[in-house]
Every structure is written in structure tokens, then in C-alpha cells.
mmCIF file with all atom_site columns, C-alpha atoms in Angstrom:
data_model
loop_
_atom_site.group_PDB
_atom_site.id
_atom_site.type_symbol
_atom_site.label_atom_id
_atom_site.label_alt_id
_atom_site.label_comp_id
_atom_site.label_asym_id
_atom_site.label_entity_id
_atom_site.label_seq_id
_atom_site.pdbx_PDB_ins_code
_atom_site.Cartn_x
_atom_site.Cartn_y
_atom_site.Cartn_z
_atom_site.occupancy
_atom_site.B_iso_or_equiv
_atom_site.pdbx_formal_charge
_atom_site.auth_seq_id
_atom_site.auth_comp_id
_atom_site.auth_asym_id
_atom_site.auth_atom_id
_atom_site.pdbx_PDB_model_num
ATOM 1   C CA . MET P 1 1   ? 0.000   0.000  0.000   1.00 73.00 ? 16  MET P CA 1
ATOM 2   C CA . GLN P 1 2   ? 2.803   2.416  0.882   1.00 71.00 ? 17  GLN P CA 1
ATOM 3   C CA . LYS P 1 3   ? 4.612   1.615  -2.373  1.00 72.00 ? 18  LYS P CA 1
ATOM 4   C CA . GLN P 1 4   ? 1.441   2.217  -4.360  1.00 76.00 ? 19  GLN P CA 1
ATOM 5   C CA . LYS P 1 5   ? 0.944   5.542  -2.594  1.00 69.00 ? 20  LYS P CA 1
ATOM 6   C CA . GLU P 1 6   ? 4.511   6.627  -3.407  1.00 69.00 ? 21  GLU P CA 1
ATOM 7   C CA . LEU P 1 7   ? 4.092   5.629  -7.049  1.00 74.00 ? 22  LEU P CA 1
ATOM 8   C CA . ARG P 1 8   ? 0.832   7.592  -7.267  1.00 73.00 ? 23  ARG P CA 1
ATOM 9   C CA . GLN P 1 9   ? 2.494   10.677 -5.758  1.00 67.00 ? 24  GLN P CA 1
ATOM 10  C CA . LYS P 1 10  ? 5.377   10.356 -8.213  1.00 69.00 ? 25  LYS P CA 1
ATOM 11  C CA . ALA P 1 11  ? 2.942   10.102 -11.138 1.00 72.00 ? 26  ALA P CA 1
ATOM 12  C CA . GLU P 1 12  ? 1.062   13.204 -9.935  1.00 66.00 ? 27  GLU P CA 1
ATOM 13  C CA . PHE P 1 13  ? 4.341   15.100 -9.632  1.00 64.00 ? 28  PHE P CA 1
ATOM 14  C CA . GLU P 1 14  ? 5.443   14.080 -13.140 1.00 68.00 ? 29  GLU P CA 1
ATOM 15  C CA . ALA P 1 15  ? 2.043   15.052 -14.564 1.00 66.00 ? 30  ALA P CA 1
ATOM 16  C CA . LEU P 1 16  ? 2.342   18.533 -13.094 1.00 62.00 ? 31  LEU P CA 1
ATOM 17  C CA . GLN P 1 17  ? 5.969   18.901 -14.172 1.00 62.00 ? 32  GLN P CA 1
ATOM 18  C CA . SER P 1 18  ? 5.101   17.882 -17.737 1.00 65.00 ? 33  SER P CA 1
ATOM 19  C CA . GLN P 1 19  ? 2.396   20.568 -17.768 1.00 63.00 ? 34  GLN P CA 1
ATOM 20  C CA . ILE P 1 20  ? 4.481   23.363 -16.260 1.00 62.00 ? 35  ILE P CA 1
ATOM 21  C CA . ASN P 1 21  ? 7.771   23.090 -18.118 1.00 64.00 ? 36  ASN P CA 1
ATOM 22  C CA . PRO P 1 22  ? 6.596   23.421 -21.787 1.00 72.00 ? 37  PRO P CA 1
ATOM 23  C CA . HIS P 1 23  ? 4.046   26.093 -20.830 1.00 69.00 ? 38  HIS P CA 1
ATOM 24  C CA . PHE P 1 24  ? 6.626   28.051 -18.839 1.00 71.00 ? 39  PHE P CA 1
ATOM 25  C CA . LEU P 1 25  ? 9.254   27.707 -21.591 1.00 80.00 ? 40  LEU P CA 1
ATOM 26  C CA . PHE P 1 26  ? 6.860   28.894 -24.314 1.00 81.00 ? 41  PHE P CA 1
ATOM 27  C CA . ASN P 1 27  ? 5.769   31.951 -22.322 1.00 76.00 ? 42  ASN P CA 1
ATOM 28  C CA . SER P 1 28  ? 9.341   32.791 -21.329 1.00 81.00 ? 43  SER P CA 1
ATOM 29  C CA . LEU P 1 29  ? 10.685  32.610 -24.877 1.00 87.00 ? 44  LEU P CA 1
ATOM 30  C CA . SER P 1 30  ? 7.797   34.784 -26.083 1.00 85.00 ? 45  SER P CA 1
ATOM 31  C CA . ILE P 1 31  ? 8.695   37.428 -23.496 1.00 83.00 ? 46  ILE P CA 1
ATOM 32  C CA . ILE P 1 32  ? 12.408  37.298 -24.341 1.00 88.00 ? 47  ILE P CA 1
ATOM 33  C CA . THR P 1 33  ? 11.738  37.461 -28.088 1.00 90.00 ? 48  THR P CA 1
ATOM 34  C CA . ALA P 1 34  ? 9.651   40.598 -27.587 1.00 84.00 ? 49  ALA P CA 1
ATOM 35  C CA . LEU P 1 35  ? 12.503  42.230 -25.630 1.00 86.00 ? 50  LEU P CA 1
ATOM 36  C CA . CYS P 1 36  ? 15.347  41.353 -27.999 1.00 89.00 ? 51  CYS P CA 1
ATOM 37  C CA . ARG P 1 37  ? 15.048  44.410 -30.234 1.00 86.00 ? 52  ARG P CA 1
ATOM 38  C CA . GLU P 1 38  ? 14.156  47.196 -27.799 1.00 84.00 ? 53  GLU P CA 1
ATOM 39  C CA . ARG P 1 39  ? 15.713  45.906 -24.561 1.00 87.00 ? 54  ARG P CA 1
ATOM 40  C CA . PRO P 1 40  ? 18.526  43.492 -25.489 1.00 91.00 ? 55  PRO P CA 1
ATOM 41  C CA . GLU P 1 41  ? 20.244  43.727 -22.082 1.00 90.00 ? 56  GLU P CA 1
ATOM 42  C CA . ASP P 1 42  ? 17.029  42.700 -20.350 1.00 86.00 ? 57  ASP P CA 1
ATOM 43  C CA . ALA P 1 43  ? 16.567  39.874 -22.854 1.00 89.00 ? 58  ALA P CA 1
ATOM 44  C CA . ARG P 1 44  ? 20.094  38.631 -22.153 1.00 90.00 ? 59  ARG P CA 1
ATOM 45  C CA . GLU P 1 45  ? 19.511  38.739 -18.386 1.00 88.00 ? 60  GLU P CA 1
ATOM 46  C CA . LEU P 1 46  ? 16.262  36.811 -18.725 1.00 89.00 ? 61  LEU P CA 1
ATOM 47  C CA . LEU P 1 47  ? 17.953  34.127 -20.809 1.00 90.00 ? 62  LEU P CA 1
ATOM 48  C CA . VAL P 1 48  ? 20.341  33.603 -17.899 1.00 89.00 ? 63  VAL P CA 1
ATOM 49  C CA . VAL P 1 49  ? 17.374  33.412 -15.489 1.00 84.00 ? 64  VAL P CA 1
ATOM 50  C CA . LEU P 1 50  ? 15.639  30.905 -17.764 1.00 85.00 ? 65  LEU P CA 1
ATOM 51  C CA . GLY P 1 51  ? 18.794  28.794 -18.100 1.00 85.00 ? 66  GLY P CA 1
ATOM 52  C CA . ASP P 1 52  ? 19.292  28.708 -14.334 1.00 79.00 ? 67  ASP P CA 1
ATOM 53  C CA . TYR P 1 53  ? 15.657  27.810 -13.788 1.00 76.00 ? 68  TYR P CA 1
ATOM 54  C CA . PHE P 1 54  ? 15.719  24.795 -16.080 1.00 77.00 ? 69  PHE P CA 1
ATOM 55  C CA . ARG P 1 55  ? 19.131  23.705 -14.863 1.00 76.00 ? 70  ARG P CA 1
ATOM 56  C CA . ASN P 1 56  ? 17.814  23.609 -11.313 1.00 69.00 ? 71  ASN P CA 1
ATOM 57  C CA . THR P 1 57  ? 14.530  21.890 -12.166 1.00 68.00 ? 72  THR P CA 1
ATOM 58  C CA . LEU P 1 58  ? 16.159  19.254 -14.352 1.00 67.00 ? 73  LEU P CA 1
ATOM 59  C CA . GLN P 1 59  ? 18.872  18.508 -11.815 1.00 65.00 ? 74  GLN P CA 1
ATOM 60  C CA . THR P 1 60  ? 16.435  18.225 -8.914  1.00 62.00 ? 75  THR P CA 1
ATOM 61  C CA . LYS P 1 61  ? 15.156  14.652 -8.927  1.00 63.00 ? 76  LYS P CA 1
ATOM 62  C CA . SER P 1 62  ? 13.838  14.663 -5.369  1.00 72.00 ? 77  SER P CA 1
ATOM 63  C CA . TYR P 1 63  ? 10.103  14.689 -4.859  1.00 77.00 ? 78  TYR P CA 1
ATOM 64  C CA . MET P 1 64  ? 10.498  16.717 -1.642  1.00 85.00 ? 79  MET P CA 1
ATOM 65  C CA . ILE P 1 65  ? 12.768  19.788 -1.509  1.00 88.00 ? 80  ILE P CA 1
ATOM 66  C CA . ASP P 1 66  ? 13.546  22.597 0.924   1.00 92.00 ? 81  ASP P CA 1
ATOM 67  C CA . ILE P 1 67  ? 11.032  25.421 0.757   1.00 93.00 ? 82  ILE P CA 1
ATOM 68  C CA . GLN P 1 68  ? 13.808  27.942 0.063   1.00 93.00 ? 83  GLN P CA 1
ATOM 69  C CA . GLU P 1 69  ? 14.699  26.001 -3.097  1.00 89.00 ? 84  GLU P CA 1
ATOM 70  C CA . GLU P 1 70  ? 11.048  25.907 -4.126  1.00 91.00 ? 85  GLU P CA 1
ATOM 71  C CA . LEU P 1 71  ? 10.932  29.685 -3.633  1.00 93.00 ? 86  LEU P CA 1
ATOM 72  C CA . ASN P 1 72  ? 13.942  30.090 -5.922  1.00 88.00 ? 87  ASN P CA 1
ATOM 73  C CA . HIS P 1 73  ? 11.889  28.428 -8.690  1.00 84.00 ? 88  HIS P CA 1
ATOM 74  C CA . VAL P 1 74  ? 9.031   30.818 -7.951  1.00 91.00 ? 89  VAL P CA 1
ATOM 75  C CA . ARG P 1 75  ? 11.332  33.860 -8.030  1.00 91.00 ? 90  ARG P CA 1
ATOM 76  C CA . ALA P 1 76  ? 12.641  32.833 -11.448 1.00 85.00 ? 91  ALA P CA 1
ATOM 77  C CA . TYR P 1 77  ? 9.093   32.532 -12.747 1.00 85.00 ? 92  TYR P CA 1
ATOM 78  C CA . LEU P 1 78  ? 8.137   35.914 -11.272 1.00 91.00 ? 93  LEU P CA 1
ATOM 79  C CA . ARG P 1 79  ? 11.256  37.591 -12.698 1.00 87.00 ? 94  ARG P CA 1
ATOM 80  C CA . LEU P 1 80  ? 10.053  36.651 -16.161 1.00 84.00 ? 95  LEU P CA 1
ATOM 81  C CA . GLU P 1 81  ? 6.483   37.729 -15.473 1.00 87.00 ? 96  GLU P CA 1
ATOM 82  C CA . LYS P 1 82  ? 7.722   41.066 -14.123 1.00 88.00 ? 97  LYS P CA 1
ATOM 83  C CA . ALA P 1 83  ? 9.595   41.597 -17.370 1.00 83.00 ? 98  ALA P CA 1
ATOM 84  C CA . ARG P 1 84  ? 6.388   40.887 -19.252 1.00 81.00 ? 99  ARG P CA 1
ATOM 85  C CA . PHE P 1 85  ? 4.021   43.084 -17.227 1.00 87.00 ? 100 PHE P CA 1
ATOM 86  C CA . GLU P 1 86  ? 6.583   45.623 -15.915 1.00 86.00 ? 101 GLU P CA 1
ATOM 87  C CA . GLU P 1 87  ? 4.993   48.153 -13.558 1.00 92.00 ? 102 GLU P CA 1
ATOM 88  C CA . ARG P 1 88  ? 1.556   46.567 -13.834 1.00 95.00 ? 103 ARG P CA 1
ATOM 89  C CA . LEU P 1 89  ? 2.647   43.725 -11.539 1.00 96.00 ? 104 LEU P CA 1
ATOM 90  C CA . SER P 1 90  ? 4.026   44.099 -8.016  1.00 96.00 ? 105 SER P CA 1
ATOM 91  C CA . VAL P 1 91  ? 5.247   41.140 -5.998  1.00 96.00 ? 106 VAL P CA 1
ATOM 92  C CA . GLU P 1 92  ? 6.014   40.737 -2.300  1.00 97.00 ? 107 GLU P CA 1
ATOM 93  C CA . ILE P 1 93  ? 7.608   37.606 -0.822  1.00 96.00 ? 108 ILE P CA 1
ATOM 94  C CA . ASP P 1 94  ? 7.532   37.427 2.974   1.00 96.00 ? 109 ASP P CA 1
ATOM 95  C CA . VAL P 1 95  ? 9.515   34.341 4.045   1.00 94.00 ? 110 VAL P CA 1
ATOM 96  C CA . PRO P 1 96  ? 12.076  34.183 6.892   1.00 94.00 ? 111 PRO P CA 1
ATOM 97  C CA . GLU P 1 97  ? 15.463  33.130 5.514   1.00 92.00 ? 112 GLU P CA 1
ATOM 98  C CA . GLU P 1 98  ? 16.004  30.868 8.504   1.00 93.00 ? 113 GLU P CA 1
ATOM 99  C CA . LEU P 1 99  ? 12.799  28.893 7.843   1.00 93.00 ? 114 LEU P CA 1
ATOM 100 C CA . HIS P 1 100 ? 13.530  25.465 6.384   1.00 92.00 ? 115 HIS P CA 1
ATOM 101 C CA . ILE P 1 101 ? 11.001  22.710 5.822   1.00 91.00 ? 116 ILE P CA 1
ATOM 102 C CA . GLU P 1 102 ? 10.562  20.085 3.122   1.00 91.00 ? 117 GLU P CA 1
ATOM 103 C CA . VAL P 1 103 ? 7.709   20.617 0.673   1.00 90.00 ? 118 VAL P CA 1
ATOM 104 C CA . PRO P 1 104 ? 6.669   18.768 -2.485  1.00 86.00 ? 119 PRO P CA 1
ATOM 105 C CA . GLN P 1 105 ? 8.464   20.163 -5.517  1.00 83.00 ? 120 GLN P CA 1
ATOM 106 C CA . PHE P 1 106 ? 6.316   22.371 -7.810  1.00 82.00 ? 121 PHE P CA 1
ATOM 107 C CA . ILE P 1 107 ? 3.763   22.891 -5.046  1.00 89.00 ? 122 ILE P CA 1
ATOM 108 C CA . LEU P 1 108 ? 3.981   26.706 -5.074  1.00 92.00 ? 123 LEU P CA 1
ATOM 109 C CA . GLN P 1 109 ? 4.516   27.721 -8.691  1.00 86.00 ? 124 GLN P CA 1
ATOM 110 C CA . PRO P 1 110 ? 1.065   26.659 -9.976  1.00 87.00 ? 125 PRO P CA 1
ATOM 111 C CA . LEU P 1 111 ? -0.549  28.694 -7.188  1.00 93.00 ? 126 LEU P CA 1
ATOM 112 C CA . VAL P 1 112 ? 1.584   31.742 -7.972  1.00 94.00 ? 127 VAL P CA 1
ATOM 113 C CA . GLU P 1 113 ? 0.972   31.406 -11.705 1.00 89.00 ? 128 GLU P CA 1
ATOM 114 C CA . ASN P 1 114 ? -2.764  31.168 -11.066 1.00 90.00 ? 129 ASN P CA 1
ATOM 115 C CA . ALA P 1 115 ? -2.579  34.281 -8.844  1.00 95.00 ? 130 ALA P CA 1
ATOM 116 C CA . VAL P 1 116 ? -0.774  36.232 -11.579 1.00 94.00 ? 131 VAL P CA 1
ATOM 117 C CA . LYS P 1 117 ? -2.756  35.124 -14.629 1.00 90.00 ? 132 LYS P CA 1
ATOM 118 C CA . HIS P 1 118 ? -6.266  34.739 -13.229 1.00 91.00 ? 133 HIS P CA 1
ATOM 119 C CA . GLY P 1 119 ? -6.034  37.188 -10.338 1.00 94.00 ? 134 GLY P CA 1
ATOM 120 C CA . ALA P 1 120 ? -3.609  40.101 -10.357 1.00 97.00 ? 135 ALA P CA 1
ATOM 121 C CA . MET P 1 121 ? -3.515  40.663 -14.113 1.00 94.00 ? 136 MET P CA 1
ATOM 122 C CA . LYS P 1 122 ? -7.285  41.043 -14.239 1.00 94.00 ? 137 LYS P CA 1
ATOM 123 C CA . ARG P 1 123 ? -6.579  44.481 -12.747 1.00 96.00 ? 138 ARG P CA 1
ATOM 124 C CA . GLU P 1 124 ? -4.868  47.461 -14.341 1.00 95.00 ? 139 GLU P CA 1
ATOM 125 C CA . ARG P 1 125 ? -2.288  47.161 -11.554 1.00 96.00 ? 140 ARG P CA 1
ATOM 126 C CA . GLY P 1 126 ? -2.029  43.777 -9.909  1.00 97.00 ? 141 GLY P CA 1
ATOM 127 C CA . SER P 1 127 ? -0.247  42.522 -6.837  1.00 97.00 ? 142 SER P CA 1
ATOM 128 C CA . VAL P 1 128 ? 0.763   39.103 -5.539  1.00 98.00 ? 143 VAL P CA 1
ATOM 129 C CA . HIS P 1 129 ? 1.849   38.442 -1.963  1.00 98.00 ? 144 HIS P CA 1
ATOM 130 C CA . ILE P 1 130 ? 3.505   35.177 -0.917  1.00 98.00 ? 145 ILE P CA 1
ATOM 131 C CA . SER P 1 131 ? 3.943   34.516 2.785   1.00 97.00 ? 146 SER P CA 1
ATOM 132 C CA . VAL P 1 132 ? 5.323   31.537 4.696   1.00 96.00 ? 147 VAL P CA 1
ATOM 133 C CA . SER P 1 133 ? 5.140   31.494 8.478   1.00 95.00 ? 148 SER P CA 1
ATOM 134 C CA . ALA P 1 134 ? 5.634   29.048 11.336  1.00 93.00 ? 149 ALA P CA 1
ATOM 135 C CA . ILE P 1 135 ? 2.500   28.521 13.420  1.00 92.00 ? 150 ILE P CA 1
ATOM 136 C CA . GLU P 1 136 ? 1.664   26.134 16.255  1.00 90.00 ? 151 GLU P CA 1
ATOM 137 C CA . ARG P 1 137 ? 0.412   23.372 13.947  1.00 88.00 ? 152 ARG P CA 1
ATOM 138 C CA . GLY P 1 138 ? 3.249   23.612 11.419  1.00 91.00 ? 153 GLY P CA 1
ATOM 139 C CA . VAL P 1 139 ? 4.107   25.972 8.560   1.00 93.00 ? 154 VAL P CA 1
ATOM 140 C CA . ARG P 1 140 ? 1.418   27.967 6.756   1.00 95.00 ? 155 ARG P CA 1
ATOM 141 C CA . VAL P 1 141 ? 1.857   29.029 3.136   1.00 96.00 ? 156 VAL P CA 1
ATOM 142 C CA . VAL P 1 142 ? -0.384  31.726 1.629   1.00 97.00 ? 157 VAL P CA 1
ATOM 143 C CA . VAL P 1 143 ? -0.544  33.115 -1.924  1.00 97.00 ? 158 VAL P CA 1
ATOM 144 C CA . GLU P 1 144 ? -2.731  36.221 -2.232  1.00 98.00 ? 159 GLU P CA 1
ATOM 145 C CA . ASP P 1 145 ? -3.717  38.395 -5.172  1.00 97.00 ? 160 ASP P CA 1
ATOM 146 C CA . ASN P 1 146 ? -5.809  41.531 -5.622  1.00 97.00 ? 161 ASN P CA 1
ATOM 147 C CA . GLY P 1 147 ? -7.803  40.182 -8.543  1.00 96.00 ? 162 GLY P CA 1
ATOM 148 C CA . LYS P 1 148 ? -11.568 40.079 -8.967  1.00 94.00 ? 163 LYS P CA 1
ATOM 149 C CA . GLY P 1 149 ? -12.128 36.796 -7.188  1.00 93.00 ? 164 GLY P CA 1
ATOM 150 C CA . MET P 1 150 ? -12.226 33.118 -8.077  1.00 89.00 ? 165 MET P CA 1
ATOM 151 C CA . PRO P 1 151 ? -15.466 31.932 -9.716  1.00 84.00 ? 166 PRO P CA 1
ATOM 152 C CA . GLY P 1 152 ? -17.696 29.993 -7.349  1.00 82.00 ? 167 GLY P CA 1
ATOM 153 C CA . GLU P 1 153 ? -17.929 27.070 -9.761  1.00 81.00 ? 168 GLU P CA 1
ATOM 154 C CA . VAL P 1 154 ? -14.139 26.686 -9.740  1.00 78.00 ? 169 VAL P CA 1
ATOM 155 C CA . MET P 1 155 ? -14.048 26.652 -5.940  1.00 79.00 ? 170 MET P CA 1
ATOM 156 C CA . GLY P 1 156 ? -16.909 24.131 -5.863  1.00 80.00 ? 171 GLY P CA 1
ATOM 157 C CA . ALA P 1 157 ? -15.275 21.882 -8.450  1.00 77.00 ? 172 ALA P CA 1
ATOM 158 C CA . LEU P 1 158 ? -12.010 21.952 -6.506  1.00 75.00 ? 173 LEU P CA 1
ATOM 159 C CA . ALA P 1 159 ? -13.762 20.950 -3.279  1.00 72.00 ? 174 ALA P CA 1
ATOM 160 C CA . GLU P 1 160 ? -15.436 18.031 -5.086  1.00 72.00 ? 175 GLU P CA 1
ATOM 161 C CA . ASP P 1 161 ? -12.299 16.981 -7.028  1.00 68.00 ? 176 ASP P CA 1
ATOM 162 C CA . LYS P 1 162 ? -14.083 17.713 -10.307 1.00 66.00 ? 177 LYS P CA 1
ATOM 163 C CA . MET P 1 163 ? -11.790 20.365 -11.759 1.00 64.00 ? 178 MET P CA 1
ATOM 164 C CA . PRO P 1 164 ? -11.913 20.741 -15.568 1.00 57.00 ? 179 PRO P CA 1
ATOM 165 C CA . HIS P 1 165 ? -8.938  19.629 -17.634 1.00 52.00 ? 180 HIS P CA 1
ATOM 166 C CA . GLU P 1 166 ? -7.609  23.156 -18.216 1.00 54.00 ? 181 GLU P CA 1
ATOM 167 C CA . LYS P 1 167 ? -7.336  23.683 -14.426 1.00 58.00 ? 182 LYS P CA 1
ATOM 168 C CA . VAL P 1 168 ? -5.138  20.604 -13.929 1.00 62.00 ? 183 VAL P CA 1
ATOM 169 C CA . GLY P 1 169 ? -2.386  22.572 -12.137 1.00 72.00 ? 184 GLY P CA 1
ATOM 170 C CA . LEU P 1 170 ? -4.594  23.778 -9.290  1.00 81.00 ? 185 LEU P CA 1
ATOM 171 C CA . ALA P 1 171 ? -6.343  20.412 -8.979  1.00 81.00 ? 186 ALA P CA 1
ATOM 172 C CA . ASN P 1 172 ? -3.024  18.564 -9.007  1.00 80.00 ? 187 ASN P CA 1
ATOM 173 C CA . VAL P 1 173 ? -1.629  20.657 -6.153  1.00 86.00 ? 188 VAL P CA 1
ATOM 174 C CA . HIS P 1 174 ? -4.816  20.101 -4.126  1.00 87.00 ? 189 HIS P CA 1
ATOM 175 C CA . LYS P 1 175 ? -4.744  16.312 -4.653  1.00 83.00 ? 190 LYS P CA 1
ATOM 176 C CA . ARG P 1 176 ? -1.027  16.019 -3.952  1.00 84.00 ? 191 ARG P CA 1
ATOM 177 C CA . LEU P 1 177 ? -1.332  17.904 -0.677  1.00 88.00 ? 192 LEU P CA 1
ATOM 178 C CA . LYS P 1 178 ? -4.173  15.639 0.474   1.00 87.00 ? 193 LYS P CA 1
ATOM 179 C CA . SER P 1 179 ? -2.292  12.547 -0.625  1.00 82.00 ? 194 SER P CA 1
ATOM 180 C CA . ILE P 1 180 ? 0.826   13.535 1.324   1.00 85.00 ? 195 ILE P CA 1
ATOM 181 C CA . TYR P 1 181 ? -0.667  15.184 4.404   1.00 86.00 ? 196 TYR P CA 1
ATOM 182 C CA . GLY P 1 182 ? -4.013  13.417 4.756   1.00 82.00 ? 197 GLY P CA 1
ATOM 183 C CA . ALA P 1 183 ? -7.649  14.245 4.102   1.00 73.00 ? 198 ALA P CA 1
ATOM 184 C CA . ALA P 1 184 ? -7.445  17.417 6.208   1.00 73.00 ? 199 ALA P CA 1
ATOM 185 C CA . GLY P 1 185 ? -4.731  18.735 3.897   1.00 80.00 ? 200 GLY P CA 1
ATOM 186 C CA . GLY P 1 186 ? -5.262  20.371 0.548   1.00 88.00 ? 201 GLY P CA 1
ATOM 187 C CA . LEU P 1 187 ? -5.897  23.939 -0.472  1.00 91.00 ? 202 LEU P CA 1
ATOM 188 C CA . HIS P 1 188 ? -8.021  26.406 1.455   1.00 91.00 ? 203 HIS P CA 1
ATOM 189 C CA . ILE P 1 189 ? -9.437  29.298 -0.549  1.00 91.00 ? 204 ILE P CA 1
ATOM 190 C CA . GLN P 1 190 ? -10.915 32.607 0.544   1.00 93.00 ? 205 GLN P CA 1
ATOM 191 C CA . SER P 1 191 ? -12.144 34.733 -2.330  1.00 93.00 ? 206 SER P CA 1
ATOM 192 C CA . SER P 1 192 ? -14.137 37.893 -2.941  1.00 94.00 ? 207 SER P CA 1
ATOM 193 C CA . VAL P 1 193 ? -14.373 40.609 -5.585  1.00 94.00 ? 208 VAL P CA 1
ATOM 194 C CA . GLU P 1 194 ? -11.348 42.225 -3.920  1.00 95.00 ? 209 GLU P CA 1
ATOM 195 C CA . GLY P 1 195 ? -9.010  39.273 -4.361  1.00 96.00 ? 210 GLY P CA 1
ATOM 196 C CA . THR P 1 196 ? -8.186  35.676 -3.491  1.00 96.00 ? 211 THR P CA 1
ATOM 197 C CA . ALA P 1 197 ? -6.044  33.990 -0.844  1.00 96.00 ? 212 ALA P CA 1
ATOM 198 C CA . VAL P 1 198 ? -5.021  30.361 -1.384  1.00 95.00 ? 213 VAL P CA 1
ATOM 199 C CA . SER P 1 199 ? -3.329  28.655 1.547   1.00 95.00 ? 214 SER P CA 1
ATOM 200 C CA . PHE P 1 200 ? -2.147  25.276 2.761   1.00 95.00 ? 215 PHE P CA 1
ATOM 201 C CA . LEU P 1 201 ? -0.510  23.854 5.877   1.00 94.00 ? 216 LEU P CA 1
ATOM 202 C CA . ILE P 1 202 ? 2.625   21.749 6.144   1.00 92.00 ? 217 ILE P CA 1
ATOM 203 C CA . PRO P 1 203 ? 1.859   20.010 9.454   1.00 90.00 ? 218 PRO P CA 1
ATOM 204 C CA . LYS P 1 204 ? 4.361   19.231 12.151  1.00 81.00 ? 219 LYS P CA 1
ATOM 205 C CA . GLY P 1 205 ? 5.558   15.689 11.631  1.00 71.00 ? 220 GLY P CA 1
ATOM 206 C CA . GLY P 1 206 ? 5.405   15.988 7.851   1.00 63.00 ? 221 GLY P CA 1
ATOM 207 C CA . ARG P 1 207 ? 3.814   13.282 5.725   1.00 60.00 ? 222 ARG P CA 1
ATOM 208 C CA . HIS P 1 208 ? 0.615   11.547 6.682   1.00 53.00 ? 223 HIS P CA 1
ATOM 209 C CA . GLY P 1 209 ? 0.860   7.831  7.368   1.00 47.00 ? 224 GLY P CA 1
#
């Protein structure tokens, strides 16, 4: 049973990775191509960021990684999105440098990408705030945006594990968290017309079962 659970988690991880990498690469190259003529120095810098990002992701074979390493992946993604949206997008990352805990790889980036694309960038000026803090029950991770809110049908489908195919990233993160940390795990969403906060808890003691 434990072996089957580990194989299922590995398959879920590989499914998410196979979705993120081509999508991220396509968007990144589109941004860099657009900058080549008018801002060649920025384009060169972003190529270095992109190279480092894929070097790190391809070299990291572990399913679980330190949260600071996961945040490095997120920062690379956000550096490219900042180049794309410039002053329209503001980002704040509030994470103590001394905080170290293992998290599933690619657990944060889909949430941040969702916050940027479907939240913050629905406004003329969007903002994304990522916070990680130690609490009594473990470590709480929150990704907030100032968008116009998550549709009720999306929140309902997520709660019932009936997310549509195009929302596979969000659904995958939710299922992986529950698989690793138990039925009480998964994503918790608070949303209104003023924005959305998506959070999850890494409990003390780590994996469930």
C-alpha cells in the first residue's frame, strides 16, 4: 500500500511537471523574443534566469525539496512575469530566511501562476503576496492576489475533485497535498471581488501515514 501511494504521488508530480515546463518555456521565450530588439540587455539577463531555472529543475530529482529552493523556482518565474508586465505587476515575498522545511516540488509555482494570470492581471495594476510562516500546527503558506475573485464554480469543483482539464495545475496541487498530508490537507481558498487567498498547511511531523 505504501509503495502504491509513493508511485501515485510520483505520477502526480510528473504530470504537473510535464504541464508546467513546456508552458513556462513557451511563455518565457515569447517574453524574451519581444525584448530582444528594444531591450537586449534585459533579454540577455532573462535568458540567464531561464537557463538557471531549467538547470535547477532538471537537476532536482527529489520529490520533496527545501522550501527555500522551491521559492527560488518561484522567483525565477516571477522575474520573467515582471519583465512581461513591468509596472503593472508588483510582488512581495515574505519568508524568513532561517525557515527550512521540506515541501513537495512544484507545489507553489502553480498557485503563484494562477494568482498572476487569473487574479492580479485582471486588474490594471495587480499585486501578488507570498507569505510563509511558522504557526503552532506547522508551517502555513499563503498566496494572495488583488484580482476580482475566483469563480464559485471553480471553488466548488475543486472541493469536489471535479476540476476541468484546463485547471489541472490547481487540482493537481490540491490532490497532492491531500495525498501527502491526509484528508485534512489540501488547499483552502478565501475569495471575494477584492481578491483571493489560497493557503495550505505543512503540518508538524510531515507526511501523513
